[in-house]
Amino acid sequence: MIPVQGFSGANVAVLGLGRSGLAAARALRAGAAIPVCWDDNPAAREAAEAEGFACRDLHKQGAFDDIATLIVSPGIAHLYPKPNPAVRAALDAGVPVDNDIGLFFRSLATPEWDNFERAPRVVAVTGSNGKSTTVALLHHILESAGKEVQMAGNIGRGVLDIDPPGEGGVVVLELSSYQTELARSLTPDVAVFTNLSADHLDRHAGLGGYFAAKRRLFAEGGPDRAVIGVDEEEGVFLAGQMSMGASDDRVIRVSSGRKLGGVGWNVFARKGFLSEYRKGRQAGSIDLREMTGLPGAHNHQNACAAYAAARTLGLAPRMIEGALETYPGLPHRSQPVADAGGVRYVNDSKATNVDSAVKALSAFKKVRWICGGLEKDGGLDALKGATGSVQKAYVIGREAAHFAVQLDVETEICGTMAVAVERAMADAQPGEVVLLAPAAASFDQYDSFETRGDDFIAEVTERLG
């Protein structure tokens, strides 16, 4: 646990008592603060009270009269589409609003670090797609190199739940826009931006607000090194803002699909090969084509980002290459499920938006595509022209018919995962891939994308015997 510093003896309100909220309350208590907790869910309050935390209805008049700071869980809106009433009450009372990420960065360094020859470092990864894979891949690379490393945030443990890092230790964080937009302290040593596509637009009042939330990771604290994907205009702009000139190697530009030129520090993947160039000269090259844990151009982009971050931490190209070869992949992200009768079955339930689904489809030549679910803002227009590999789509979800009519491929309305898997398996020919890449959220039928992916795996496994 990382004890929170700076609030000894002070009342600190915690709104939302899920994983991050309870972890924040525990870390505040460990730092001698007095947590004052609230969650609209009675069961969550009971769980907090069972751990000895006091609960107070933060919606009531005067609830913030003695509160030093309000800590808000990521899922609770503080501005758009409208602030949670408790958040607004705190703002009206002049009480600062923060989150567990802000507490983490203000509390990580301790006087003990003065005795270290090599201070711990933090790598923070944000972006629309590929964050989890990039974090898990970098963690795997560092672990393979014998480094002390922990991953946290949206993946692994809560940021305040981790162990205090030792000398030379590395903490790798996955940070969503919900986390970066509110944190009052954001000071990673290395910041990584994977890419940007339309997502969470209601929470951020549009794409500009969404990008602004991501950009805070780079603008607020000024990382020593910035690894930035430049395959979208926002990434090009961000890299330009962070760089002091063409040869400024504090910025590493990353691309998948095109060669990056110039005298700066560049890492890119083309035709399955990763290349590193620095000061106009090639410094490394890796063949990614046979690495089963990293299929497709989108995973090659993730590999470039993780490679670049590992290089900033002093690892040699050959050491990184060996780790990439043994990376097993993450559940629900281009996850191999089975290979039977010449047909591959792949679970990419994490493809919850259109852009991630397009990238999943592009990784395979002939696809029986299981898609559908709770459609996100922005519609499905971006799928048009990107479905050339699709032999047929098998649409699930409560609004399957509406989803299906927006697709530019042959479709079959299946409704449920069981029917979709049955029909796709019946149609699939040797050399094809049955791919779950929904291009939609899961919440119309499932509690999470993990539950949806598990259902796909169970249906495939049962039918293959």
mmCIF file of N, CA, C and O in Angstrom, residues 133-134 137 141 254 267 269 274 288 291 294 297-309 320 324:
data_model
loop_
_atom_site.group_PDB
_atom_site.id
_atom_site.type_symbol
_atom_site.label_atom_id
_atom_site.label_comp_id
_atom_site.label_asym_id
_atom_site.label_seq_id
_atom_site.Cartn_x
_atom_site.Cartn_y
_atom_site.Cartn_z
ATOM 1 N N THR A 133 -2.699 -3.639 -23.431
ATOM 2 C CA THR A 133 -1.672 -4.475 -24.052
ATOM 3 C C THR A 133 -0.303 -3.843 -23.921
ATOM 4 O O THR A 133 0.687 -4.524 -23.615
ATOM 5 N N THR A 134 -0.209 -2.533 -24.142
ATOM 6 C CA THR A 134 1.083 -1.848 -24.023
ATOM 7 C C THR A 134 1.620 -1.954 -22.604
ATOM 8 O O THR A 134 2.809 -2.227 -22.393
ATOM 9 N N LEU A 137 2.563 -5.608 -21.894
ATOM 10 C CA LEU A 137 3.753 -5.964 -22.675
ATOM 11 C C LEU A 137 5.007 -5.347 -22.057
ATOM 12 O O LEU A 137 6.040 -6.019 -21.919
ATOM 13 N N ILE A 141 8.225 -7.269 -20.526
ATOM 14 C CA ILE A 141 9.590 -6.983 -20.961
ATOM 15 C C ILE A 141 10.496 -6.716 -19.767
ATOM 16 O O ILE A 141 11.603 -7.266 -19.650
ATOM 17 N N VAL A 254 6.034 7.280 -32.531
ATOM 18 C CA VAL A 254 5.727 5.872 -32.799
ATOM 19 C C VAL A 254 4.671 5.795 -33.890
ATOM 20 O O VAL A 254 3.718 6.585 -33.904
ATOM 21 N N VAL A 267 10.281 5.136 -33.623
ATOM 22 C CA VAL A 267 10.069 3.684 -33.627
ATOM 23 C C VAL A 267 8.808 3.422 -34.434
ATOM 24 O O VAL A 267 7.761 4.007 -34.155
ATOM 25 N N ALA A 269 6.587 0.413 -37.195
ATOM 26 C CA ALA A 269 6.437 -0.945 -37.727
ATOM 27 C C ALA A 269 5.890 -0.852 -39.138
ATOM 28 O O ALA A 269 4.907 -0.141 -39.384
ATOM 29 N N LEU A 274 9.549 -4.170 -36.873
ATOM 30 C CA LEU A 274 9.726 -3.006 -36.016
ATOM 31 C C LEU A 274 11.117 -2.433 -36.245
ATOM 32 O O LEU A 274 12.111 -3.168 -36.263
ATOM 33 N N LEU A 288 8.329 -9.015 -36.209
ATOM 34 C CA LEU A 288 7.162 -9.291 -35.372
ATOM 35 C C LEU A 288 6.203 -10.305 -35.984
ATOM 36 O O LEU A 288 5.221 -10.694 -35.348
ATOM 37 N N MET A 291 5.178 -13.594 -34.095
ATOM 38 C CA MET A 291 4.922 -13.480 -32.660
ATOM 39 C C MET A 291 3.426 -13.611 -32.415
ATOM 40 O O MET A 291 2.661 -12.667 -32.630
ATOM 41 N N LEU A 294 1.086 -11.142 -30.572
ATOM 42 C CA LEU A 294 0.982 -9.776 -31.093
ATOM 43 C C LEU A 294 0.511 -9.782 -32.544
ATOM 44 O O LEU A 294 1.213 -9.299 -33.440
ATOM 45 N N ALA A 297 -1.595 -5.208 -37.192
ATOM 46 C CA ALA A 297 -0.924 -3.908 -37.142
ATOM 47 C C ALA A 297 -1.164 -3.182 -35.827
ATOM 48 O O ALA A 297 -0.285 -2.476 -35.327
ATOM 49 N N HIS A 298 -2.379 -3.337 -35.252
ATOM 50 C CA HIS A 298 -2.640 -2.622 -33.999
ATOM 51 C C HIS A 298 -1.758 -3.136 -32.867
ATOM 52 O O HIS A 298 -1.292 -2.350 -32.031
ATOM 53 N N ASN A 299 -1.499 -4.436 -32.848
ATOM 54 C CA ASN A 299 -0.592 -4.967 -31.843
ATOM 55 C C ASN A 299 0.860 -4.609 -32.142
ATOM 56 O O ASN A 299 1.679 -4.505 -31.231
ATOM 57 N N HIS A 300 1.181 -4.420 -33.411
ATOM 58 C CA HIS A 300 2.522 -3.960 -33.753
ATOM 59 C C HIS A 300 2.720 -2.528 -33.261
ATOM 60 O O HIS A 300 3.821 -2.156 -32.843
ATOM 61 N N GLN A 301 1.663 -1.724 -33.301
ATOM 62 C CA GLN A 301 1.743 -0.383 -32.719
ATOM 63 C C GLN A 301 1.982 -0.471 -31.215
ATOM 64 O O GLN A 301 2.805 0.267 -30.658
ATOM 65 N N ASN A 302 1.274 -1.375 -30.549
ATOM 66 C CA ASN A 302 1.488 -1.577 -29.112
ATOM 67 C C ASN A 302 2.918 -2.010 -28.827
ATOM 68 O O ASN A 302 3.537 -1.553 -27.856
ATOM 69 N N ALA A 303 3.436 -2.901 -29.673
ATOM 70 C CA ALA A 303 4.813 -3.369 -29.504
ATOM 71 C C ALA A 303 5.801 -2.214 -29.656
ATOM 72 O O ALA A 303 6.780 -2.116 -28.909
ATOM 73 N N CYS A 304 5.550 -1.324 -30.617
ATOM 74 C CA CYS A 304 6.423 -0.163 -30.807
ATOM 75 C C CYS A 304 6.419 0.736 -29.578
ATOM 76 O O CYS A 304 7.466 1.226 -29.136
ATOM 77 N N ALA A 305 5.228 0.982 -29.015
ATOM 78 C CA ALA A 305 5.128 1.846 -27.844
ATOM 79 C C ALA A 305 5.844 1.233 -26.644
ATOM 80 O O ALA A 305 6.582 1.921 -25.920
ATOM 81 N N ALA A 306 5.621 -0.067 -26.410
ATOM 82 C CA ALA A 306 6.275 -0.736 -25.285
ATOM 83 C C ALA A 306 7.788 -0.794 -25.491
ATOM 84 O O ALA A 306 8.572 -0.596 -24.555
ATOM 85 N N TYR A 307 8.213 -1.077 -26.731
ATOM 86 C CA TYR A 307 9.647 -1.096 -27.066
ATOM 87 C C TYR A 307 10.273 0.258 -26.756
ATOM 88 O O TYR A 307 11.326 0.347 -26.113
ATOM 89 N N ALA A 308 9.617 1.336 -27.221
ATOM 90 C CA ALA A 308 10.164 2.671 -27.012
ATOM 91 C C ALA A 308 10.282 2.998 -25.530
ATOM 92 O O ALA A 308 11.292 3.546 -25.074
ATOM 93 N N ALA A 309 9.259 2.660 -24.753
ATOM 94 C CA ALA A 309 9.308 2.919 -23.318
ATOM 95 C C ALA A 309 10.424 2.112 -22.655
ATOM 96 O O ALA A 309 11.139 2.628 -21.777
ATOM 97 N N ILE A 320 14.824 -6.815 -25.446
ATOM 98 C CA ILE A 320 13.399 -6.555 -25.679
ATOM 99 C C ILE A 320 12.836 -7.565 -26.668
ATOM 100 O O ILE A 320 11.728 -8.082 -26.478
ATOM 101 N N LEU A 324 9.508 -9.996 -26.284
ATOM 102 C CA LEU A 324 8.372 -9.936 -27.207
ATOM 103 C C LEU A 324 8.008 -11.326 -27.719
ATOM 104 O O LEU A 324 6.830 -11.655 -27.899
#
